[in-house]
Coordinates of C-alpha atoms in Angstrom, one line a residue:
X18 CA 34.6 -233.4 221.2
X19 CA 33.8 -232.2 217.7
X20 CA 34.8 -229.2 216.5
X21 CA 33.0 -226.7 214.1
X22 CA 35.2 -224.8 211.5
X23 CA 34.0 -220.8 210.9
X24 CA 35.8 -217.4 210.8
X25 CA 34.4 -213.9 210.3
X26 CA 38.1 -212.4 210.2
X27 CA 38.5 -209.6 208.3
X28 CA 42.0 -210.4 206.9
X29 CA 42.9 -209.3 203.7
X30 CA 41.8 -211.6 200.7
X31 CA 44.6 -214.2 199.6
X32 CA 45.4 -215.2 196.6
X33 CA 45.7 -218.9 197.1
X34 CA 43.9 -220.5 194.8
X35 CA 45.4 -223.7 193.6
X36 CA 48.4 -223.7 195.4
X37 CA 48.8 -227.1 195.3
X38 CA 46.4 -229.3 192.6
X39 CA 46.6 -232.8 192.9
X40 CA 48.2 -234.8 190.2
X41 CA 46.0 -237.0 187.8
X42 CA 49.3 -237.9 186.3
X43 CA 50.6 -241.7 186.3
X44 CA 54.3 -241.1 186.9
X45 CA 56.2 -243.5 188.5
X46 CA 58.3 -243.9 191.5
X47 CA 61.9 -243.4 190.8
X48 CA 62.3 -246.3 193.9
X49 CA 60.4 -248.9 193.0
X50 CA 58.5 -248.1 189.5
X51 CA 55.2 -247.7 191.4
X52 CA 52.8 -245.8 189.9
X53 CA 51.8 -242.7 192.2
X54 CA 48.2 -241.7 192.4
X55 CA 47.1 -245.2 191.4
X56 CA 44.6 -247.2 193.7
X57 CA 45.4 -250.5 192.1
X58 CA 49.2 -249.7 192.1
X59 CA 49.8 -249.1 195.9
X60 CA 48.1 -246.1 196.4
X61 CA 51.0 -244.0 197.7
X62 CA 49.6 -240.1 197.0
X63 CA 51.8 -237.5 195.5
X64 CA 50.5 -233.4 194.9
X65 CA 52.1 -231.1 192.5
X66 CA 53.8 -228.6 194.4
X67 CA 54.5 -224.7 193.2
X68 CA 56.6 -223.9 196.0
X69 CA 55.6 -221.8 199.6
X70 CA 53.1 -219.0 199.4
X71 CA 54.1 -215.9 200.8
X72 CA 51.5 -215.2 203.7
X73 CA 49.6 -212.1 204.2
X74 CA 51.9 -209.0 205.1
X75 CA 55.1 -210.5 204.6
X76 CA 58.1 -210.1 202.2
X77 CA 60.4 -212.4 201.3
X78 CA 64.4 -212.1 202.4
X79 CA 67.5 -214.1 200.7
X80 CA 69.5 -215.4 203.7
X81 CA 73.0 -215.3 203.3
X82 CA 76.4 -214.5 204.9
X83 CA 77.0 -211.3 207.0
X84 CA 79.0 -209.8 209.8
X85 CA 76.6 -209.8 213.0
X86 CA 77.9 -207.2 215.4
X87 CA 79.1 -203.9 216.7
X88 CA 80.0 -201.8 213.8
X89 CA 80.7 -198.7 215.7
X90 CA 82.0 -197.3 218.7
X91 CA 81.2 -199.1 222.1
X92 CA 81.1 -196.2 224.5
X93 CA 79.1 -198.8 226.9
X94 CA 82.1 -200.9 227.2
X95 CA 80.4 -203.5 227.6
X96 CA 81.6 -206.0 225.1
X97 CA 78.5 -207.5 224.3
X98 CA 78.1 -208.1 220.8
X99 CA 81.7 -208.7 219.0
X100 CA 81.5 -208.8 215.4
X101 CA 81.7 -212.3 214.0
X102 CA 80.5 -213.9 210.2
X103 CA 77.3 -216.0 210.4
X104 CA 75.0 -217.1 207.8
X105 CA 71.1 -216.8 207.5
X106 CA 68.7 -218.8 205.7
X107 CA 66.1 -217.3 203.5
X108 CA 63.0 -216.7 206.0
X109 CA 59.8 -214.0 205.5
X110 CA 59.4 -210.8 207.6
X111 CA 56.3 -208.3 208.2
X112 CA 57.4 -205.4 205.9
X113 CA 56.1 -203.2 208.9
X114 CA 55.4 -203.5 212.5
X115 CA 52.4 -204.8 213.9
X116 CA 50.0 -202.1 214.4
X117 CA 47.5 -201.3 216.7
X118 CA 44.4 -202.3 214.5
X119 CA 46.2 -205.3 214.0
X120 CA 46.5 -206.1 217.5
X121 CA 42.8 -204.7 218.0
X122 CA 41.7 -207.5 216.2
X123 CA 43.5 -210.5 217.9
X124 CA 41.8 -208.9 221.2
X125 CA 38.4 -209.0 219.5
X126 CA 38.9 -212.4 218.2
X127 CA 39.6 -213.6 221.6
X128 CA 36.9 -211.8 223.4
X129 CA 34.4 -213.0 221.2
X130 CA 35.8 -216.8 221.0
X131 CA 36.6 -217.1 224.9
X132 CA 33.6 -216.6 227.4
X133 CA 35.3 -213.0 229.3
X134 CA 32.9 -215.2 232.1
X135 CA 34.4 -217.9 232.5
X136 CA 38.0 -217.2 231.4
X137 CA 38.6 -213.6 232.3
X138 CA 42.1 -214.3 231.7
X139 CA 42.8 -215.0 228.4
X140 CA 41.6 -211.5 227.2
X141 CA 42.8 -209.6 230.0
X142 CA 46.4 -211.2 229.5
X143 CA 46.7 -210.3 226.1
X144 CA 46.0 -206.5 226.3
X145 CA 48.5 -203.9 226.2
X146 CA 49.6 -202.0 228.9
X147 CA 48.8 -198.7 228.0
X148 CA 50.2 -197.0 231.1
X149 CA 53.6 -197.6 229.6
X150 CA 53.1 -193.6 228.6
X151 CA 53.1 -192.1 231.9
X152 CA 56.3 -190.4 232.7
X153 CA 56.6 -188.5 236.1
X154 CA 57.2 -185.5 234.8
X155 CA 55.5 -185.8 231.1
X156 CA 52.6 -184.5 229.9
X157 CA 50.8 -187.8 228.2
X158 CA 47.3 -188.8 229.4
X159 CA 46.4 -188.0 225.9
X160 CA 48.3 -191.4 224.7
X161 CA 47.5 -193.1 227.8
X162 CA 43.8 -192.7 226.9
X163 CA 43.9 -192.7 222.9
X164 CA 47.1 -194.4 221.6
X165 CA 45.5 -198.0 221.0
X166 CA 42.1 -197.4 220.2
X167 CA 41.3 -194.1 218.8
X168 CA 41.4 -194.2 214.8
X169 CA 43.8 -191.6 214.2
X170 CA 46.2 -194.3 215.7
X171 CA 45.3 -197.2 213.9
X172 CA 48.4 -197.9 211.6
X173 CA 50.9 -196.7 214.0
X174 CA 52.7 -199.5 215.5
X175 CA 51.3 -201.4 218.6
X176 CA 53.4 -200.7 221.9
X177 CA 53.0 -201.6 225.5
X178 CA 53.5 -205.7 224.6
X179 CA 55.5 -207.8 226.3
X180 CA 57.7 -210.4 224.8
X181 CA 55.3 -213.4 225.8
X182 CA 52.1 -211.3 224.7
X183 CA 53.8 -210.8 221.1
X184 CA 54.5 -214.8 220.7
X185 CA 51.0 -215.3 221.5
X186 CA 49.8 -212.9 219.3
X187 CA 52.0 -214.9 216.5
X188 CA 50.6 -218.1 217.2
X189 CA 46.9 -217.0 216.8
X190 CA 48.0 -215.4 213.2
X191 CA 49.1 -219.0 212.5
X192 CA 45.6 -220.3 213.0
X193 CA 43.4 -217.4 211.6
X194 CA 45.9 -217.4 208.4
X195 CA 46.0 -221.2 207.8
X196 CA 41.8 -220.8 208.8
X197 CA 41.5 -218.7 205.6
X198 CA 43.8 -220.7 203.5
X199 CA 41.5 -223.4 203.9
X200 CA 38.1 -221.7 203.1
X201 CA 39.7 -220.0 199.9
X202 CA 40.6 -223.7 199.1
X203 CA 36.9 -224.7 199.4
X204 CA 38.0 -227.3 202.0
X205 CA 36.3 -225.3 205.2
X206 CA 33.1 -223.6 205.2
X207 CA 32.8 -220.1 206.8
X208 CA 31.0 -220.2 210.5
X209 CA 30.6 -217.3 213.1
X210 CA 30.1 -219.0 216.2
X211 CA 33.4 -220.4 216.9
X212 CA 33.4 -221.2 221.0
X213 CA 36.1 -221.5 223.6
X214 CA 37.7 -225.1 222.8
X215 CA 35.3 -225.1 219.7
X216 CA 38.1 -223.2 216.9
X217 CA 40.2 -223.8 214.7
X218 CA 43.9 -224.4 215.9
X219 CA 46.4 -225.4 213.1
X220 CA 48.1 -228.0 215.2
X221 CA 45.2 -229.8 216.3
X222 CA 43.9 -230.2 212.8
X223 CA 47.2 -231.6 211.6
X224 CA 46.7 -234.1 214.1
X225 CA 43.1 -234.7 214.9
X226 CA 41.3 -234.0 211.7
X227 CA 38.4 -235.4 212.6
X228 CA 37.4 -233.4 215.3
X229 CA 36.2 -231.0 212.5
X230 CA 32.7 -232.4 211.3
X231 CA 32.4 -229.0 208.9
X232 CA 36.0 -230.0 207.2
X233 CA 33.9 -229.9 203.9
X234 CA 30.8 -229.9 203.0
X235 CA 30.2 -233.8 202.7
X236 CA 30.9 -233.6 206.6
X237 CA 33.4 -236.7 207.8
X238 CA 36.5 -236.8 205.4
X239 CA 37.0 -239.6 203.4
X240 CA 40.1 -241.3 205.1
X241 CA 41.1 -242.7 201.2
X242 CA 44.9 -241.3 201.1
X243 CA 44.2 -241.1 197.4
X244 CA 41.8 -238.8 197.6
X245 CA 41.8 -235.3 197.1
X246 CA 41.8 -233.3 199.8
X247 CA 38.4 -230.5 199.5
X248 CA 35.0 -230.8 198.9
X249 CA 34.8 -234.6 198.6
X250 CA 38.4 -235.6 199.8
X251 CA 40.0 -236.5 202.7
X252 CA 41.7 -233.2 205.0
X253 CA 44.7 -231.8 204.4
X254 CA 47.7 -233.2 205.4
X255 CA 51.2 -231.4 205.4
X256 CA 52.8 -233.3 202.8
X257 CA 50.3 -231.3 200.6
X258 CA 52.3 -228.2 201.1
X259 CA 49.0 -226.1 202.0
X260 CA 49.5 -224.9 205.2
X261 CA 51.9 -222.5 206.1
X262 CA 54.4 -222.7 208.7
X263 CA 54.3 -220.6 212.1
X264 CA 54.7 -217.2 212.6
X265 CA 56.9 -216.2 214.9
X266 CA 59.3 -213.6 216.1
X267 CA 62.7 -213.4 214.4
X268 CA 65.7 -213.9 215.7
X269 CA 68.1 -211.7 216.6
X270 CA 70.3 -212.7 213.9
X271 CA 67.4 -212.7 211.5
X272 CA 66.2 -209.5 212.4
X273 CA 70.3 -208.0 212.1
X274 CA 70.3 -209.2 208.8
X275 CA 67.1 -207.8 207.4
X276 CA 67.5 -204.5 209.1
X277 CA 70.9 -203.9 206.6
X278 CA 69.2 -204.7 203.9
X279 CA 73.1 -205.2 202.1
X280 CA 71.0 -206.7 199.1
X281 CA 72.0 -204.0 197.1
X282 CA 75.3 -204.4 197.4
X283 CA 76.7 -207.5 196.9
X284 CA 79.5 -208.9 194.4
X285 CA 79.0 -213.0 194.1
X286 CA 79.9 -214.0 197.5
X287 CA 80.8 -210.8 199.0
X288 CA 79.8 -207.3 200.3
X289 CA 81.4 -204.4 198.8
X290 CA 80.0 -201.5 201.1
X291 CA 77.6 -202.8 204.1
X292 CA 75.3 -200.3 205.3
X293 CA 75.7 -198.0 208.8
X294 CA 72.3 -198.2 209.2
X295 CA 69.5 -199.5 207.2
X296 CA 69.6 -197.2 204.4
X297 CA 72.7 -196.4 201.4
X298 CA 75.1 -194.0 203.1
X299 CA 75.5 -192.5 207.0
X300 CA 73.5 -189.4 206.0
X301 CA 70.3 -189.3 208.3
X302 CA 68.6 -187.1 206.0
X303 CA 66.9 -188.3 202.5
X304 CA 68.8 -187.1 199.6
X305 CA 65.9 -187.6 197.1
X306 CA 65.7 -184.1 195.3
X307 CA 61.3 -184.1 196.5
X308 CA 62.2 -185.1 199.7
X309 CA 65.6 -183.5 200.2
X310 CA 66.4 -182.7 204.0
X311 CA 63.6 -185.1 205.5
X312 CA 64.5 -187.4 207.9
X313 CA 64.8 -191.1 206.8
X314 CA 63.5 -192.7 210.5
X315 CA 61.7 -191.3 213.4
X316 CA 64.3 -190.7 216.1
X317 CA 65.4 -188.6 218.7
X318 CA 68.0 -185.8 217.3
X319 CA 68.9 -184.4 220.3
X320 CA 67.7 -183.0 223.6
X321 CA 64.6 -181.7 223.3
X322 CA 64.4 -182.0 219.7
X323 CA 62.1 -185.0 219.1
X324 CA 60.9 -183.5 215.5
X325 CA 62.4 -180.5 214.2
X326 CA 61.1 -176.8 214.5
X327 CA 57.2 -175.7 213.9
X328 CA 56.6 -175.5 209.8
X329 CA 59.0 -177.8 209.2
X330 CA 58.7 -180.6 211.3
X331 CA 61.2 -183.1 209.3
X332 CA 60.0 -186.4 210.9
X333 CA 56.5 -185.8 211.8
X334 CA 56.4 -187.3 215.0
X335 CA 57.0 -186.4 218.7
X336 CA 55.8 -190.1 219.5
X337 CA 55.3 -192.7 217.0
X338 CA 54.5 -192.6 213.8
X339 CA 52.2 -195.0 211.2
X340 CA 54.1 -197.6 209.8
X341 CA 55.1 -197.2 206.1
X342 CA 55.8 -193.5 206.7
X343 CA 59.5 -193.4 206.1
X344 CA 61.5 -195.1 203.1
X345 CA 62.1 -199.0 203.3
X346 CA 65.3 -200.3 202.8
X347 CA 66.4 -202.6 200.0
X348 CA 64.3 -205.6 201.3
X349 CA 61.4 -203.8 201.1
X350 CA 60.9 -203.5 205.2
X351 CA 59.7 -200.3 206.7
X352 CA 60.9 -198.5 210.3
X353 CA 63.9 -201.2 210.8
X354 CA 65.4 -197.8 212.2
X355 CA 63.7 -195.7 214.2
X356 CA 59.6 -195.6 215.2
X357 CA 60.0 -198.6 218.0
X358 CA 62.5 -200.7 219.0
X359 CA 61.3 -204.9 218.2
X360 CA 61.4 -207.7 220.3
X361 CA 63.4 -210.6 218.8
X362 CA 63.5 -214.1 219.4
X363 CA 66.5 -214.7 221.7
X364 CA 67.6 -215.0 225.1
X365 CA 70.1 -212.1 226.0
X366 CA 73.5 -213.1 226.7
X367 CA 76.6 -210.8 226.8
X368 CA 79.0 -213.6 225.4
X369 CA 76.1 -215.4 223.2
X370 CA 78.2 -213.8 220.3
X371 CA 81.7 -216.1 221.4
X372 CA 78.7 -219.3 221.8
X373 CA 76.0 -219.7 219.3
X374 CA 76.6 -221.1 216.2
X375 CA 77.7 -219.8 212.9
X376 CA 74.4 -221.0 211.1
X377 CA 71.4 -219.3 211.9
X378 CA 72.8 -218.3 215.2
X379 CA 70.1 -218.4 218.5
X380 CA 70.7 -218.7 222.2
X381 CA 67.1 -219.7 223.8
X382 CA 65.8 -223.2 222.3
X383 CA 63.5 -225.2 224.9
X384 CA 62.4 -228.5 223.2
X385 CA 58.9 -229.5 223.7
X386 CA 56.7 -232.7 223.0
X387 CA 53.2 -233.2 222.9
X388 CA 51.7 -234.6 226.5
X389 CA 51.1 -237.8 224.9
X390 CA 50.5 -239.6 228.3
X391 CA 48.3 -242.3 225.6
X392 CA 51.7 -243.1 224.0
X393 CA 49.4 -242.6 220.7
X394 CA 49.1 -238.8 219.2
X395 CA 45.8 -239.9 218.1
X396 CA 44.6 -240.5 221.6
X397 CA 45.6 -237.1 222.6
X398 CA 42.4 -235.2 223.8
X399 CA 42.3 -231.4 223.0
X400 CA 42.5 -229.0 226.0
X401 CA 39.3 -227.5 227.4
X402 CA 41.1 -225.6 230.2
X403 CA 43.9 -223.3 229.5
X404 CA 47.4 -224.8 230.6
X405 CA 49.1 -222.9 233.1
X406 CA 53.4 -222.6 234.0
X407 CA 54.9 -222.6 237.0
X408 CA 54.3 -219.0 237.4
X409 CA 50.5 -219.2 236.5
X410 CA 50.8 -218.0 233.2
X411 CA 48.8 -219.4 230.4
X412 CA 51.0 -221.5 227.9
X413 CA 48.2 -223.2 225.9
X414 CA 44.3 -222.3 225.0
X415 CA 41.7 -224.3 224.9
X416 CA 41.1 -226.3 222.0
X417 CA 45.0 -226.2 221.7
X418 CA 47.2 -229.7 221.9
X419 CA 49.3 -230.0 225.5
X420 CA 52.9 -229.9 225.8
X421 CA 55.5 -230.8 228.1
X422 CA 58.9 -230.2 228.2
X423 CA 61.2 -233.2 226.8
X424 CA 62.9 -235.3 229.5
X425 CA 66.6 -236.3 229.9
X426 CA 65.5 -240.0 230.2
X427 CA 63.7 -240.1 226.8
X428 CA 66.5 -238.7 224.7
X429 CA 69.9 -240.7 226.2
X430 CA 70.8 -242.1 222.9
X431 CA 70.7 -238.8 221.1
X432 CA 73.9 -236.8 220.7
X433 CA 72.9 -233.7 219.5
X434 CA 70.5 -232.3 222.7
X435 CA 69.5 -234.4 226.3
X436 CA 67.9 -232.4 227.8
X437 CA 64.7 -229.5 227.2
X438 CA 66.3 -226.1 228.5
X439 CA 69.4 -224.6 226.8
X440 CA 68.6 -220.9 227.0
X441 CA 71.8 -221.2 229.1
X442 CA 73.5 -223.7 227.6
X443 CA 77.8 -222.8 228.1
X444 CA 76.9 -219.6 230.0
X445 CA 75.2 -220.8 232.4
X446 CA 74.0 -218.8 235.8
X447 CA 77.0 -219.9 237.8
X448 CA 79.3 -218.8 235.1
X449 CA 77.3 -214.9 234.2
X450 CA 76.0 -214.5 237.6
X451 CA 77.3 -213.3 241.0
X452 CA 77.2 -215.8 243.8
X453 CA 78.0 -215.9 247.7
X454 CA 77.1 -218.3 250.6
X455 CA 74.2 -217.9 252.3
X456 CA 73.8 -219.6 255.7
X457 CA 70.3 -221.0 256.2
X458 CA 69.1 -222.2 259.6
X459 CA 66.6 -225.1 259.2
X460 CA 65.9 -226.7 263.1
X461 CA 69.0 -228.0 264.0
X462 CA 70.5 -228.5 260.6
X463 CA 72.8 -226.2 258.5
X464 CA 71.9 -225.6 254.9
X465 CA 74.0 -224.3 252.3
X466 CA 72.1 -222.3 249.8
X467 CA 73.0 -220.1 247.0
X468 CA 71.8 -216.2 246.2
X469 CA 72.3 -215.0 242.8
X470 CA 72.7 -211.1 241.8
X471 CA 72.4 -210.3 238.2
X472 CA 70.3 -208.1 235.9
X473 CA 69.9 -210.8 233.2
X474 CA 68.6 -214.5 233.5
X475 CA 66.6 -217.5 231.3
X476 CA 63.9 -215.1 231.2
X477 CA 65.5 -211.7 229.4
X478 CA 64.9 -211.5 225.7
X479 CA 66.7 -209.3 223.3
X480 CA 65.3 -206.4 221.5
X481 CA 66.7 -204.4 218.1
X482 CA 66.7 -201.0 216.3
X483 CA 66.4 -197.6 217.6
X484 CA 62.9 -196.0 218.3
X485 CA 61.3 -192.7 218.1
X486 CA 62.9 -191.6 222.0
X487 CA 66.4 -193.0 220.8
X488 CA 69.8 -191.2 219.9
X489 CA 71.0 -192.4 216.1
X490 CA 73.7 -194.3 217.7
X491 CA 70.5 -197.0 218.4
X492 CA 69.8 -197.0 214.9
X493 CA 72.3 -199.3 213.8
X494 CA 70.8 -202.8 213.5
X495 CA 74.0 -204.1 215.2
X496 CA 73.2 -202.7 218.5
X497 CA 71.2 -204.9 220.9
X498 CA 69.5 -204.3 224.3
X499 CA 67.3 -206.2 226.7
X500 CA 64.9 -206.6 228.8
X501 CA 62.7 -209.1 231.2
X502 CA 60.0 -211.1 228.5
X503 CA 57.0 -210.3 230.6
X504 CA 58.0 -206.1 230.9
X505 CA 56.7 -203.7 228.1
X506 CA 57.6 -199.6 227.2
X507 CA 55.9 -197.1 225.4
X508 CA 58.9 -197.6 222.6
X509 CA 59.0 -201.6 222.0
X510 CA 56.4 -203.1 219.6
X511 CA 57.6 -206.0 216.9
X512 CA 56.9 -208.1 213.5
X513 CA 56.8 -211.2 213.0
X514 CA 58.6 -213.7 210.9
X515 CA 58.0 -217.2 209.1
X516 CA 60.5 -220.0 207.8
X517 CA 60.8 -220.3 204.4
X518 CA 60.7 -224.0 203.4
X519 CA 63.0 -225.6 200.5
X520 CA 64.9 -223.2 197.8
X521 CA 66.5 -220.4 199.6
X522 CA 66.6 -218.8 196.3
X523 CA 63.4 -216.3 195.0
X524 CA 63.8 -216.9 191.6
X525 CA 60.4 -218.6 190.2
X526 CA 62.1 -220.0 187.1
X527 CA 65.5 -221.2 189.2
X528 CA 63.1 -222.9 191.8
X529 CA 61.1 -225.0 189.4
X530 CA 64.2 -226.0 187.2
X531 CA 65.5 -227.3 190.7
X532 CA 62.4 -228.8 192.4
X533 CA 61.3 -231.0 189.7
X534 CA 63.9 -233.0 189.0
X535 CA 64.0 -235.8 186.1
X536 CA 63.5 -238.9 186.5
X537 CA 64.2 -242.1 184.7
X538 CA 61.6 -244.2 182.7
X539 CA 61.5 -247.8 184.5
X540 CA 63.1 -250.4 182.4
X541 CA 62.8 -254.0 182.8
X542 CA 66.8 -254.7 183.4
X543 CA 68.3 -258.0 181.3
X544 CA 70.4 -260.1 182.6
X545 CA 72.7 -261.7 180.3

């Protein structure tokens, strides 16, 4: 199958010109003394790299060490969040929650690219559940009918989205951003007729670039590894540093670390006065003279008090509020307290704090590989139909590469992992659930099966932060709750994150000093 590349998305223009420039210098290898970028001297290609670009909508969060977990009284007495010190690597995070407008753009793209008569489940499975606004003893029909699509709510956080739907939005966003980068770099033309399996996918492009016949204005790419990518050269590779890493949900540790915004309270290697909420101090009202007395977040003050008194609605919202309405924290992140709670990447377990690693802690790993039946990734065919899991949910879309779980047989010699699914690692179902023997008659044989009763499992996901309908207790980033990954509510939304690759400090000056080491000139050794 040959692909045609195009886009007509209204993404914000990316200032990505000259992210990577082709190195024309005759710099020599420090290992071999051979010239880089020299056809007559091996032809190994080296491009100049100026650092990872910040993707649309993201802000940089410099990683570090912090105390993760409960900071207030555990009045539920469930002991599910014991404080512990962990480290989080630097990463990027959306400055605000994904809005209705963002999600409507996603729905529009799905409807435009995938034939709804042939693939009706692709579009319908992405639709938010607008009925989450209904309540047995409250009138909310205006929100049911208007919240997602009415223009007044364009910049309000999308709700009614499950964890599964949020993850698929992140994958779509990755491809659209990388597609726009290639267009801005002059690698792709713009075409408006993407259809079904014939659309841009980052993974397919990296592993099967020959599928993209409209990769540049000259048609088929130049396979010379020494040539420059772009209008008359080879396709972009991962080694060029052009394409961005995946957008994804933040881990629980990343979300909590970013929400505290304690960057202004650090002295060398210690935190002097950590925040209780996402702002300095424990007061809920703005101390600034101009906005004194206004609430710093959208939350419920008490029973029946959702927004204050008429004539002085201190948080201005009975339900959700448009993003960026309340002040940001020290990282420049908005609504990390209040407005809507947010999905994070982790599987929920009460005792995860005692089990997870202290560097980038996370529970939920499921290791996969491309389904390379031909033992050759180049021979792998892209999907022409959706790939489903055992529950008949769409896992991969047409145009993407098929994946499968890694097997224990192919990892026998590994010491760091052997199997695919580590969601219940060190806290398996037998330890975290209640079991009882159940006799089952099958013919003359008597079988013993195990029936399980538990509120949590491997499809139970963590969500963080308080919402418009929560009391102040839940505004503390240390609190955590859980919900099944296929469920949604009127007070849970999400925002995306992205890995920071390489240098962890945001200082461009320091990054340049550390990413361009001086190389000794190749000298002939004189033997005695």
